[in-house]
Each structure stands twice: as C-alpha cells, then as structure tokens.
Amino acid sequence: MQLILDEDQQMIAQTALDFVDEHSPVARFRELRDSGAELGYSADLYREMAGLGWTGIPFDEKVGGAGMGFAELVLIVEALGRKLAPEPFLGGVTMGGSALALGGNEALVSAWLPKVVDGSKVVAFAHQEKNSRYDAYAIATRAEATEGGYRLTGEKVQVLDAVGADAVIVPARVAGESGDRDGITLFLVESGASGLSVTRQTRVDHRNAAIVSLDGVEVTGASVLGIEGQGADLIDAVLDRAICVLTAEMLGGMSEAFDLTVEYLKTREQFGVKIGSFQGLQHRAAEVFCEIELARSCVMAAARALDAGAPDATKLVSLAKAKCSDAYLLAANEGVQIFAGVGMTDEYDIGFYLKRARAAELTFGDSAFHRNRWAELGAY
C-alpha cells in the first residue's frame, strides 16, 4: 500500500490548506462560538466549499460527485481540522451522504444525494441512543408497521449536524431487542415531519449536535434505506467511513496544535533563553512529532483500504481511530502544558484543540474500544 500522496493529491491538499487559511482561521470558530450561532457553522461558507467540489469528492459522478474516494476526502477534512472549521463534512457529507449512496434506494438517491453534493441540503445520521456507549446496535427506537408504512417512536442523542438539517436518517427496530444485530431498519425522515423534534445539545467543542425525538412519526415504505431488518450492515459501513473521516480531522487538529506549540517554544523566553533550548522540552516535542507521523500513516492506510474495499479495511479504521485518539490528546495536552498557565485561558487557541481532542476521542469509540475491536477482528 502506497502511503505517500501523488501529484493530484498534493494539489488537493495544498488547495484545501490555502483556502482554509484564508477563509476559516480559528478566529472564525471563536466568533461562531461567541455569537451563539445556532448551526455552529457558516451555511454560506459551506456552500462555497461545495462549489469547490469538496462535498462531492467520494460520490459517483452520476449524482454530481467527483468520483474520487476517501483518500482524497481525508485531505480536505485534515485541512478543516487544522483550523477547527465546523462545517458538516462528518455528519452531513460522510454519514448522511454515505447512507444514501450505499442504501440502494434509487428514489431517495435521486431526490437527496445530488443536493447533498451541491451543498444545498444536509442529511444527518442518527445512530446513537442514550446509554448505548459504543454499541451501534443498542437501538430501542421502534418502527411499528402501519397500513401506509411505519410509525417511529424513540430518541437519538449526539446526532452530528442535525441542527438545521433537512432530513435525518434514523435506524429503528422492526424486530428484536436493543443490542440485537438483526431487526434494524433505516428510515429517512424529513425535517418538519409531525412528531419529529430536534433539540440542540451543548458540547465542550461547540459542534453542531442534537437530540432527535420521534413521537409517533409517520413515514412511508419509500423512506426505507437498505433491506428491512438488515440495517446493521449499512450502519457498519457508514460508521467505518465516518470514523476514517473523523481521524483525518483529528490528524489536522493535532498537527496544528503541535505547530502552535513549536512556535511557542521558539519565541517564549525564560531565564534569558528561548524555552525551546531546554533539552527536556525538545524530547517532548520530538515524541509528539513521531506520534503524529505514525497517526498520519494510519489515516492514509484506512482511507486507501476503504477505497479499495480491502478485507482488512475495518481493522485499519480501528487502528487509525485508536492511534489518532491517543496522539491528538498527547499533542493537545503537551501543548497546554508547555504554554503553561496561559494555555488554560480562553485567549489562547491551544485550549480549543484540547477540547476538540477530548470530544473526538469519545466519538465513535475511544482508543481502548478500538484497540479491543482491532484485536477481535484479528482473532486475538
């Protein structure tokens, strides 16, 4: 497996970095947070990113996509992660878009996926429920068959990019009990549906996430994605893609946190010398650098395995998530400690990266969960 960028990929990565540097500095994230922006991101800037083709990278050209892959999408998301750009590439493009693309419902694909690609619509993916921890099959939401379709009742939590979304894809149980792999079906529910409510959640990283409540929401049979009762396979596929994209964002965040820290080491003086001249701090910086480079290789391997449909893709995705969870925390923790007291203040950006590292670590499973998953997939 080749773990270097080809010429086209280098151009994509540099273009994304240049765009994010110019249009989405960390100051913009701070402004969105301070203003209490309901979406938590800029809809206008998101459409501008879509106009550059970024939102269509992993999708087929038949629906307006670029027909590329996750090896290219992760380059975009890594650049976004560097500046904490909160646009809905994880919940909307990767999760909602992938569920539509893989769901096999041609009518829903035609109606929704081109609009996801051009940035005019956001479709969220609501897989997580209270107390489910990291069990994607711990679904208590029920789908009761009716004369014209189904009636959905239940509650989802931490639904990424659900605030302001135009539709939410909801896994619900048509049979079995919470924790069973069988008996799950995925439904697309349009915003404004009777009985559907979306309540914004406050997160330490200030990202767009919500509680989605379904109180007898009526949907038709045409809203089903995948095969009735066998939605677990679709959930698995969507989550593998989402985890891979999240690790790319984490890679960008840890890289920027490291750069901020190195810059501080080069400029902060103590006892009449730059603190970067202290050997102890040099060793700590060297360790963070090595961990970031290892994390980069893991992310690249996971993305390429997904694109190739490799049999060990899921295992490599867990490897990347475990590595990035540990490395991002290390880079952010070391950054705050080396900045010392000012690193704990809101005035300095380094604290934002620690908050994002903590939130990202717990999203889709922490490092311990993924190390165990990696071992189980390897039959250890």
mmCIF file of C-alpha atoms in Angstrom:
data_model
loop_
_atom_site.group_PDB
_atom_site.id
_atom_site.type_symbol
_atom_site.label_atom_id
_atom_site.label_comp_id
_atom_site.label_asym_id
_atom_site.label_seq_id
_atom_site.Cartn_x
_atom_site.Cartn_y
_atom_site.Cartn_z
ATOM 1 C CA MET A 1 0.000 0.000 0.000
ATOM 2 C CA GLN A 2 1.397 3.381 -1.037
ATOM 3 C CA LEU A 3 1.429 5.827 1.898
ATOM 4 C CA ILE A 4 2.520 8.954 0.057
ATOM 5 C CA LEU A 5 0.464 11.492 -1.895
ATOM 6 C CA ASP A 6 0.538 11.526 -5.684
ATOM 7 C CA GLU A 7 0.753 14.801 -7.597
ATOM 8 C CA ASP A 8 -3.021 15.320 -7.809
ATOM 9 C CA GLN A 9 -3.483 14.589 -4.121
ATOM 10 C CA GLN A 10 -0.706 17.016 -3.212
ATOM 11 C CA MET A 11 -2.529 19.697 -5.194
ATOM 12 C CA ILE A 12 -5.852 18.930 -3.468
ATOM 13 C CA ALA A 13 -4.216 19.080 -0.039
ATOM 14 C CA GLN A 14 -2.415 22.363 -0.726
ATOM 15 C CA THR A 15 -5.529 23.960 -2.227
ATOM 16 C CA ALA A 16 -7.549 22.997 0.842
ATOM 17 C CA LEU A 17 -4.897 24.319 3.221
ATOM 18 C CA ASP A 18 -4.688 27.625 1.354
ATOM 19 C CA PHE A 19 -8.484 28.027 1.294
ATOM 20 C CA VAL A 20 -8.912 27.214 4.976
ATOM 21 C CA ASP A 21 -6.051 29.527 5.954
ATOM 22 C CA GLU A 22 -7.697 32.405 4.101
ATOM 23 C CA HIS A 23 -11.383 31.805 4.798
ATOM 24 C CA SER A 24 -11.551 29.866 8.041
ATOM 25 C CA PRO A 25 -8.931 30.861 10.616
ATOM 26 C CA VAL A 26 -9.531 29.758 14.196
ATOM 27 C CA ALA A 27 -10.815 33.283 14.834
ATOM 28 C CA ARG A 28 -13.911 32.379 12.780
ATOM 29 C CA PHE A 29 -14.589 29.376 15.004
ATOM 30 C CA ARG A 30 -14.230 31.674 18.025
ATOM 31 C CA GLU A 31 -16.709 34.150 16.517
ATOM 32 C CA LEU A 32 -19.254 31.405 15.810
ATOM 33 C CA ARG A 33 -18.943 30.204 19.391
ATOM 34 C CA ASP A 34 -19.145 33.658 20.965
ATOM 35 C CA SER A 35 -22.122 34.697 18.854
ATOM 36 C CA GLY A 36 -24.033 31.541 19.803
ATOM 37 C CA ALA A 37 -24.620 30.700 16.146
ATOM 38 C CA GLU A 38 -27.433 28.139 16.077
ATOM 39 C CA LEU A 39 -25.883 25.948 13.373
ATOM 40 C CA GLY A 40 -22.401 26.248 14.831
ATOM 41 C CA TYR A 41 -21.055 26.683 11.306
ATOM 42 C CA SER A 42 -21.456 29.012 8.343
ATOM 43 C CA ALA A 43 -24.008 27.839 5.773
ATOM 44 C CA ASP A 44 -22.617 30.347 3.254
ATOM 45 C CA LEU A 45 -19.040 29.113 3.610
ATOM 46 C CA TYR A 46 -20.249 25.511 3.439
ATOM 47 C CA ARG A 47 -21.925 26.196 0.090
ATOM 48 C CA GLU A 48 -18.719 27.856 -1.086
ATOM 49 C CA MET A 49 -16.798 24.712 -0.147
ATOM 50 C CA ALA A 50 -19.391 22.653 -2.014
ATOM 51 C CA GLY A 51 -18.851 24.892 -5.032
ATOM 52 C CA LEU A 52 -15.199 23.857 -4.984
ATOM 53 C CA GLY A 53 -16.342 20.248 -5.308
ATOM 54 C CA TRP A 54 -15.282 19.177 -1.826
ATOM 55 C CA THR A 55 -18.656 17.780 -0.746
ATOM 56 C CA GLY A 56 -18.864 15.570 -3.846
ATOM 57 C CA ILE A 57 -15.416 14.001 -3.653
ATOM 58 C CA PRO A 58 -16.465 10.488 -2.501
ATOM 59 C CA PHE A 59 -19.638 10.252 -4.596
ATOM 60 C CA ASP A 60 -20.382 8.994 -8.085
ATOM 61 C CA GLU A 61 -20.284 11.419 -10.994
ATOM 62 C CA LYS A 62 -23.870 10.343 -11.842
ATOM 63 C CA VAL A 63 -25.104 12.275 -8.795
ATOM 64 C CA GLY A 64 -22.794 15.233 -9.366
ATOM 65 C CA GLY A 65 -19.876 13.879 -7.410
ATOM 66 C CA ALA A 66 -16.203 13.794 -8.333
ATOM 67 C CA GLY A 67 -15.944 10.007 -8.404
ATOM 68 C CA MET A 68 -12.840 10.072 -6.252
ATOM 69 C CA GLY A 69 -12.501 8.471 -2.836
ATOM 70 C CA PHE A 70 -11.753 8.783 0.837
ATOM 71 C CA ALA A 71 -8.037 9.066 0.126
ATOM 72 C CA GLU A 72 -8.880 12.485 -1.325
ATOM 73 C CA LEU A 73 -11.686 13.460 1.092
ATOM 74 C CA VAL A 74 -9.434 12.998 4.120
ATOM 75 C CA LEU A 75 -7.049 15.615 2.691
ATOM 76 C CA ILE A 76 -9.850 18.180 2.707
ATOM 77 C CA VAL A 77 -11.013 17.246 6.198
ATOM 78 C CA GLU A 78 -7.460 17.302 7.561
ATOM 79 C CA ALA A 79 -7.178 20.918 6.396
ATOM 80 C CA LEU A 80 -10.525 21.731 8.041
ATOM 81 C CA GLY A 81 -9.352 20.090 11.254
ATOM 82 C CA ARG A 82 -6.260 22.274 11.365
ATOM 83 C CA LYS A 83 -8.381 25.380 11.869
ATOM 84 C CA LEU A 84 -11.305 23.697 13.666
ATOM 85 C CA ALA A 85 -13.636 24.512 10.763
ATOM 86 C CA PRO A 86 -17.009 23.126 11.930
ATOM 87 C CA GLU A 87 -18.761 22.673 8.568
ATOM 88 C CA PRO A 88 -20.838 19.430 8.309
ATOM 89 C CA PHE A 89 -18.423 17.167 6.448
ATOM 90 C CA LEU A 90 -18.662 14.457 9.111
ATOM 91 C CA GLY A 91 -22.366 14.252 9.962
ATOM 92 C CA GLY A 92 -23.721 15.558 6.650
ATOM 93 C CA VAL A 93 -21.404 14.580 3.806
ATOM 94 C CA THR A 94 -19.852 11.412 5.213
ATOM 95 C CA MET A 95 -22.636 9.904 7.336
ATOM 96 C CA GLY A 96 -25.829 11.142 5.675
ATOM 97 C CA GLY A 97 -24.327 11.089 2.189
ATOM 98 C CA SER A 98 -22.801 7.633 2.576
ATOM 99 C CA ALA A 99 -26.047 6.170 3.931
ATOM 100 C CA LEU A 100 -27.874 7.478 0.877
ATOM 101 C CA ALA A 101 -25.187 6.283 -1.541
ATOM 102 C CA LEU A 102 -24.998 2.799 -0.005
ATOM 103 C CA GLY A 103 -28.677 2.399 0.886
ATOM 104 C CA GLY A 104 -29.786 1.154 -2.514
ATOM 105 C CA ASN A 105 -32.967 3.271 -2.652
ATOM 106 C CA GLU A 106 -32.727 4.876 -6.102
ATOM 107 C CA ALA A 107 -35.651 7.237 -5.492
ATOM 108 C CA LEU A 108 -34.061 8.638 -2.336
ATOM 109 C CA VAL A 109 -30.673 8.831 -4.033
ATOM 110 C CA SER A 110 -32.119 10.860 -6.907
ATOM 111 C CA ALA A 111 -34.094 13.122 -4.606
ATOM 112 C CA TRP A 112 -31.434 13.816 -1.989
ATOM 113 C CA LEU A 113 -27.854 12.885 -2.877
ATOM 114 C CA PRO A 114 -27.293 15.493 -5.639
ATOM 115 C CA LYS A 115 -28.432 18.137 -3.142
ATOM 116 C CA VAL A 116 -26.027 16.814 -0.525
ATOM 117 C CA VAL A 117 -23.293 17.003 -3.139
ATOM 118 C CA ASP A 118 -24.064 20.595 -4.166
ATOM 119 C CA GLY A 119 -24.345 21.690 -0.522
ATOM 120 C CA SER A 120 -27.967 22.823 -0.743
ATOM 121 C CA LYS A 121 -29.204 20.112 1.667
ATOM 122 C CA VAL A 122 -27.826 18.499 4.806
ATOM 123 C CA VAL A 123 -28.889 14.974 5.777
ATOM 124 C CA ALA A 124 -27.856 13.850 9.276
ATOM 125 C CA PHE A 125 -27.453 10.291 10.536
ATOM 126 C CA ALA A 126 -28.929 9.446 13.960
ATOM 127 C CA HIS A 127 -27.485 6.151 15.147
ATOM 128 C CA GLN A 128 -26.667 6.824 18.804
ATOM 129 C CA GLU A 129 -29.056 6.428 21.747
ATOM 130 C CA LYS A 130 -28.814 7.040 25.487
ATOM 131 C CA ASN A 131 -26.604 4.594 27.379
ATOM 132 C CA SER A 132 -25.630 2.828 24.153
ATOM 133 C CA ARG A 133 -21.952 3.625 24.820
ATOM 134 C CA TYR A 134 -20.297 2.495 21.550
ATOM 135 C CA ASP A 135 -22.732 -0.306 20.682
ATOM 136 C CA ALA A 136 -24.194 0.680 17.295
ATOM 137 C CA TYR A 137 -26.904 -1.978 17.668
ATOM 138 C CA ALA A 138 -28.143 -0.724 21.052
ATOM 139 C CA ILE A 139 -31.247 0.668 19.385
ATOM 140 C CA ALA A 140 -34.502 0.915 21.307
ATOM 141 C CA THR A 141 -36.276 3.201 18.824
ATOM 142 C CA ARG A 142 -39.180 1.225 17.393
ATOM 143 C CA ALA A 143 -40.661 1.167 13.898
ATOM 144 C CA GLU A 144 -44.220 -0.125 14.032
ATOM 145 C CA ALA A 145 -45.742 -1.205 10.734
ATOM 146 C CA THR A 146 -48.862 0.722 9.721
ATOM 147 C CA GLU A 147 -51.204 0.498 6.765
ATOM 148 C CA GLY A 148 -49.198 3.005 4.725
ATOM 149 C CA GLY A 149 -45.701 2.497 6.100
ATOM 150 C CA TYR A 150 -44.213 2.804 9.588
ATOM 151 C CA ARG A 151 -44.631 4.757 12.825
ATOM 152 C CA LEU A 152 -41.343 5.682 14.526
ATOM 153 C CA THR A 153 -41.017 6.238 18.271
ATOM 154 C CA GLY A 154 -37.825 6.808 20.232
ATOM 155 C CA GLU A 155 -34.977 9.206 20.910
ATOM 156 C CA LYS A 156 -31.498 9.689 19.462
ATOM 157 C CA VAL A 157 -28.665 11.658 21.077
ATOM 158 C CA GLN A 158 -25.481 13.368 19.919
ATOM 159 C CA VAL A 159 -26.752 13.440 16.353
ATOM 160 C CA LEU A 160 -23.981 15.254 14.499
ATOM 161 C CA ASP A 161 -25.008 18.172 12.256
ATOM 162 C CA ALA A 162 -28.706 17.550 12.943
ATOM 163 C CA VAL A 163 -29.488 21.162 13.884
ATOM 164 C CA GLY A 164 -30.782 22.788 10.713
ATOM 165 C CA ALA A 165 -30.593 19.534 8.749
ATOM 166 C CA ASP A 166 -33.154 18.988 6.011
ATOM 167 C CA ALA A 167 -33.600 15.297 6.873
ATOM 168 C CA VAL A 168 -32.383 12.740 9.367
ATOM 169 C CA ILE A 169 -31.687 9.078 8.652
ATOM 170 C CA VAL A 170 -32.962 7.091 11.631
ATOM 171 C CA PRO A 171 -32.124 3.448 12.419
ATOM 172 C CA ALA A 172 -35.108 1.891 14.193
ATOM 173 C CA ARG A 173 -36.002 -1.576 15.331
ATOM 174 C CA VAL A 174 -38.698 -3.534 13.479
ATOM 175 C CA ALA A 175 -37.910 -6.675 15.458
ATOM 176 C CA GLY A 176 -35.699 -7.940 18.286
ATOM 177 C CA GLU A 177 -34.353 -6.128 21.300
ATOM 178 C CA SER A 178 -31.742 -3.449 21.896
ATOM 179 C CA GLY A 179 -28.306 -4.927 21.225
ATOM 180 C CA ASP A 180 -29.518 -7.428 18.610
ATOM 181 C CA ARG A 181 -27.813 -7.105 15.256
ATOM 182 C CA ASP A 182 -30.892 -8.266 13.364
ATOM 183 C CA GLY A 183 -34.163 -6.380 13.201
ATOM 184 C CA ILE A 184 -32.830 -2.881 12.397
ATOM 185 C CA THR A 185 -34.172 -0.778 9.503
ATOM 186 C CA LEU A 186 -33.044 2.680 8.382
ATOM 187 C CA PHE A 187 -35.598 5.378 7.517
ATOM 188 C CA LEU A 188 -35.186 8.851 6.028
ATOM 189 C CA VAL A 189 -37.304 11.368 7.950
ATOM 190 C CA GLU A 190 -37.682 14.848 6.504
ATOM 191 C CA SER A 191 -37.441 17.854 8.804
ATOM 192 C CA GLY A 192 -40.834 19.239 9.708
ATOM 193 C CA ALA A 193 -42.410 15.782 9.930
ATOM 194 C CA SER A 194 -45.163 15.640 12.536
ATOM 195 C CA GLY A 195 -43.808 14.242 15.811
ATOM 196 C CA LEU A 196 -40.151 14.992 14.965
ATOM 197 C CA SER A 197 -38.260 17.424 17.197
ATOM 198 C CA VAL A 198 -34.602 18.454 17.167
ATOM 199 C CA THR A 199 -33.052 19.979 20.306
ATOM 200 C CA ARG A 200 -29.557 21.421 20.172
ATOM 201 C CA GLN A 201 -27.049 19.943 22.624
ATOM 202 C CA THR A 202 -24.220 21.956 24.182
ATOM 203 C CA ARG A 203 -20.852 20.270 23.730
ATOM 204 C CA VAL A 204 -17.455 21.216 25.071
ATOM 205 C CA ASP A 205 -16.203 21.591 21.480
ATOM 206 C CA HIS A 206 -19.249 23.676 20.449
ATOM 207 C CA ARG A 207 -20.027 21.448 17.459
ATOM 208 C CA ASN A 208 -23.478 21.021 15.912
ATOM 209 C CA ALA A 209 -25.151 18.083 17.663
ATOM 210 C CA ALA A 210 -28.708 17.440 18.794
ATOM 211 C CA ILE A 211 -31.233 15.208 20.489
ATOM 212 C CA VAL A 212 -33.671 13.908 17.885
ATOM 213 C CA SER A 213 -37.017 12.821 19.335
ATOM 214 C CA LEU A 214 -39.561 10.782 17.390
ATOM 215 C CA ASP A 215 -43.053 10.750 18.830
ATOM 216 C CA GLY A 216 -45.114 8.581 16.504
ATOM 217 C CA VAL A 217 -43.511 9.954 13.322
ATOM 218 C CA GLU A 218 -45.284 8.525 10.262
ATOM 219 C CA VAL A 219 -43.159 7.570 7.237
ATOM 220 C CA THR A 220 -43.941 5.606 4.092
ATOM 221 C CA GLY A 221 -42.283 2.432 2.881
ATOM 222 C CA ALA A 222 -40.485 4.536 0.275
ATOM 223 C CA SER A 223 -38.381 6.074 3.046
ATOM 224 C CA VAL A 224 -36.550 2.811 3.796
ATOM 225 C CA LEU A 225 -32.808 2.617 3.098
ATOM 226 C CA GLY A 226 -31.254 -0.804 2.700
ATOM 227 C CA ILE A 227 -33.039 -4.056 3.437
ATOM 228 C CA GLU A 228 -35.754 -4.107 6.091
ATOM 229 C CA GLY A 229 -34.487 -5.729 9.269
ATOM 230 C CA GLN A 230 -30.900 -5.914 7.974
ATOM 231 C CA GLY A 231 -29.799 -2.347 8.518
ATOM 232 C CA ALA A 232 -26.831 -3.308 10.707
ATOM 233 C CA ASP A 233 -24.656 -3.847 7.626
ATOM 234 C CA LEU A 234 -25.448 -0.344 6.404
ATOM 235 C CA ILE A 235 -24.734 1.155 9.833
ATOM 236 C CA ASP A 236 -21.367 -0.626 9.926
ATOM 237 C CA ALA A 237 -20.415 0.700 6.502
ATOM 238 C CA VAL A 238 -21.434 4.273 7.334
ATOM 239 C CA LEU A 239 -19.596 4.249 10.665
ATOM 240 C CA ASP A 240 -16.376 2.912 9.143
ATOM 241 C CA ARG A 241 -16.392 5.810 6.691
ATOM 242 C CA ALA A 242 -17.283 8.300 9.421
ATOM 243 C CA ILE A 243 -14.506 7.074 11.723
ATOM 244 C CA CYS A 244 -11.969 7.359 8.916
ATOM 245 C CA VAL A 245 -13.011 10.931 8.131
ATOM 246 C CA LEU A 246 -13.003 11.862 11.826
ATOM 247 C CA THR A 247 -9.424 10.598 12.159
ATOM 248 C CA ALA A 248 -8.427 12.874 9.296
ATOM 249 C CA GLU A 249 -9.898 15.840 11.136
ATOM 250 C CA MET A 250 -8.087 14.726 14.301
ATOM 251 C CA LEU A 251 -4.841 14.498 12.311
ATOM 252 C CA GLY A 252 -5.266 18.094 11.188
ATOM 253 C CA GLY A 253 -6.044 19.237 14.725
ATOM 254 C CA MET A 254 -3.065 17.515 16.311
ATOM 255 C CA SER A 255 -0.760 18.856 13.574
ATOM 256 C CA GLU A 256 -1.885 22.435 14.185
ATOM 257 C CA ALA A 257 -1.654 22.026 17.972
ATOM 258 C CA PHE A 258 1.923 20.802 17.506
ATOM 259 C CA ASP A 259 2.800 23.705 15.197
ATOM 260 C CA LEU A 260 1.405 26.214 17.706
ATOM 261 C CA THR A 261 3.452 24.582 20.449
ATOM 262 C CA VAL A 262 6.696 24.559 18.456
ATOM 263 C CA GLU A 263 6.199 28.219 17.571
ATOM 264 C CA TYR A 264 5.771 28.985 21.264
ATOM 265 C CA LEU A 265 8.928 27.027 22.102
ATOM 266 C CA LYS A 266 10.827 29.151 19.594
ATOM 267 C CA THR A 267 9.595 32.502 20.904
ATOM 268 C CA ARG A 268 8.903 32.232 24.655
ATOM 269 C CA GLU A 269 11.880 33.210 26.802
ATOM 270 C CA GLN A 270 12.630 32.165 30.341
ATOM 271 C CA PHE A 271 15.858 32.626 32.329
ATOM 272 C CA GLY A 272 17.098 34.724 29.415
ATOM 273 C CA VAL A 273 16.847 31.991 26.765
ATOM 274 C CA LYS A 274 14.197 30.530 24.469
ATOM 275 C CA ILE A 275 12.426 27.699 26.277
ATOM 276 C CA GLY A 276 12.851 25.572 23.146
ATOM 277 C CA SER A 277 16.548 25.335 24.022
ATOM 278 C CA PHE A 278 15.711 23.131 27.031
ATOM 279 C CA GLN A 279 16.506 19.520 26.198
ATOM 280 C CA GLY A 280 13.586 18.166 28.221
ATOM 281 C CA LEU A 281 11.096 20.151 26.142
ATOM 282 C CA GLN A 282 12.838 19.142 22.914
ATOM 283 C CA HIS A 283 12.361 15.482 23.828
ATOM 284 C CA ARG A 284 8.651 16.044 24.498
ATOM 285 C CA ALA A 285 8.235 17.819 21.161
ATOM 286 C CA ALA A 286 10.080 15.014 19.363
ATOM 287 C CA GLU A 287 7.750 12.408 20.866
ATOM 288 C CA VAL A 288 4.653 14.318 19.715
ATOM 289 C CA PHE A 289 6.118 14.678 16.197
ATOM 290 C CA CYS A 290 6.730 10.915 15.946
ATOM 291 C CA GLU A 291 3.222 10.075 17.159
ATOM 292 C CA ILE A 292 1.664 12.457 14.620
ATOM 293 C CA GLU A 293 3.592 10.878 11.755
ATOM 294 C CA LEU A 294 2.501 7.403 12.861
ATOM 295 C CA ALA A 295 -1.096 8.637 13.049
ATOM 296 C CA ARG A 296 -0.794 10.068 9.525
ATOM 297 C CA SER A 297 0.252 6.691 8.138
ATOM 298 C CA CYS A 298 -2.695 5.008 9.890
ATOM 299 C CA VAL A 299 -5.207 7.504 8.454
ATOM 300 C CA MET A 300 -3.810 7.135 4.941
ATOM 301 C CA ALA A 301 -3.899 3.338 5.194
ATOM 302 C CA ALA A 302 -7.501 3.315 6.429
ATOM 303 C CA ALA A 303 -8.709 5.644 3.675
ATOM 304 C CA ARG A 304 -6.989 3.668 0.932
ATOM 305 C CA ALA A 305 -8.329 0.390 2.305
ATOM 306 C CA LEU A 306 -11.879 1.745 2.259
ATOM 307 C CA ASP A 307 -11.471 2.916 -1.331
ATOM 308 C CA ALA A 308 -10.090 -0.467 -2.376
ATOM 309 C CA GLY A 309 -12.754 -2.435 -0.488
ATOM 310 C CA ALA A 310 -9.929 -4.271 1.233
ATOM 311 C CA PRO A 311 -10.917 -7.094 3.590
ATOM 312 C CA ASP A 312 -8.938 -5.513 6.432
ATOM 313 C CA ALA A 313 -10.439 -2.043 5.974
ATOM 314 C CA THR A 314 -12.460 -2.162 9.199
ATOM 315 C CA LYS A 315 -9.409 -3.277 11.133
ATOM 316 C CA LEU A 316 -7.338 -0.415 9.701
ATOM 317 C CA VAL A 317 -10.117 2.050 10.537
ATOM 318 C CA SER A 318 -9.977 0.966 14.185
ATOM 319 C CA LEU A 319 -6.172 1.185 14.126
ATOM 320 C CA ALA A 320 -6.411 4.783 12.874
ATOM 321 C CA LYS A 321 -9.016 5.765 15.467
ATOM 322 C CA ALA A 322 -7.059 4.272 18.355
ATOM 323 C CA LYS A 323 -3.839 5.937 17.204
ATOM 324 C CA CYS A 324 -5.416 9.327 16.494
ATOM 325 C CA SER A 325 -7.306 9.375 19.804
ATOM 326 C CA ASP A 326 -4.065 8.909 21.733
ATOM 327 C CA ALA A 327 -1.933 11.158 19.517
ATOM 328 C CA TYR A 328 -4.386 14.095 19.444
ATOM 329 C CA LEU A 329 -4.694 14.013 23.229
ATOM 330 C CA LEU A 330 -0.912 13.835 23.583
ATOM 331 C CA ALA A 331 -0.353 16.781 21.232
ATOM 332 C CA ALA A 332 -3.048 18.903 22.880
ATOM 333 C CA ASN A 333 -2.062 18.009 26.453
ATOM 334 C CA GLU A 334 1.605 18.705 25.792
ATOM 335 C CA GLY A 335 0.663 21.958 24.079
ATOM 336 C CA VAL A 336 -1.350 23.216 27.036
ATOM 337 C CA GLN A 337 1.367 22.180 29.489
ATOM 338 C CA ILE A 338 4.161 23.834 27.517
ATOM 339 C CA PHE A 339 2.097 27.005 27.141
ATOM 340 C CA ALA A 340 1.694 26.663 30.929
ATOM 341 C CA GLY A 341 -0.777 28.991 32.671
ATOM 342 C CA VAL A 342 -1.797 30.947 29.589
ATOM 343 C CA GLY A 343 -2.589 27.681 27.822
ATOM 344 C CA MET A 344 -5.544 27.285 30.164
ATOM 345 C CA THR A 345 -7.005 30.659 29.228
ATOM 346 C CA ASP A 346 -9.608 31.239 26.562
ATOM 347 C CA GLU A 347 -7.408 33.888 24.986
ATOM 348 C CA TYR A 348 -5.053 31.258 23.563
ATOM 349 C CA ASP A 349 -6.232 28.871 20.820
ATOM 350 C CA ILE A 350 -4.378 25.819 22.140
ATOM 351 C CA GLY A 351 -7.207 25.117 24.593
ATOM 352 C CA PHE A 352 -9.685 24.719 21.723
ATOM 353 C CA TYR A 353 -7.629 21.817 20.405
ATOM 354 C CA LEU A 354 -7.665 20.067 23.782
ATOM 355 C CA LYS A 355 -11.471 20.358 23.911
ATOM 356 C CA ARG A 356 -11.834 19.047 20.376
ATOM 357 C CA ALA A 357 -9.387 16.209 21.112
ATOM 358 C CA ARG A 358 -11.449 15.133 24.120
ATOM 359 C CA ALA A 359 -14.742 15.239 22.210
ATOM 360 C CA ALA A 360 -13.336 13.480 19.145
ATOM 361 C CA GLU A 361 -11.751 10.771 21.289
ATOM 362 C CA LEU A 362 -15.163 9.790 22.643
ATOM 363 C CA THR A 363 -16.933 9.979 19.278
ATOM 364 C CA PHE A 364 -17.484 6.539 17.685
ATOM 365 C CA GLY A 365 -15.373 4.834 20.353
ATOM 366 C CA ASP A 366 -12.289 5.803 22.351
ATOM 367 C CA SER A 367 -8.817 4.323 21.910
ATOM 368 C CA ALA A 368 -9.447 1.413 24.320
ATOM 369 C CA PHE A 369 -12.609 0.438 22.438
ATOM 370 C CA HIS A 370 -10.833 0.455 19.080
ATOM 371 C CA ARG A 371 -7.748 -1.372 20.313
ATOM 372 C CA ASN A 372 -10.073 -4.116 21.541
ATOM 373 C CA ARG A 373 -12.020 -4.080 18.256
ATOM 374 C CA TRP A 374 -8.768 -4.297 16.290
ATOM 375 C CA ALA A 375 -7.705 -7.299 18.351
ATOM 376 C CA GLU A 376 -11.059 -9.053 17.959
ATOM 377 C CA LEU A 377 -11.016 -8.507 14.185
ATOM 378 C CA GLY A 378 -7.563 -10.080 14.143
ATOM 379 C CA ALA A 379 -8.845 -13.087 16.128
ATOM 380 C CA TYR A 380 -6.561 -12.354 19.062
#
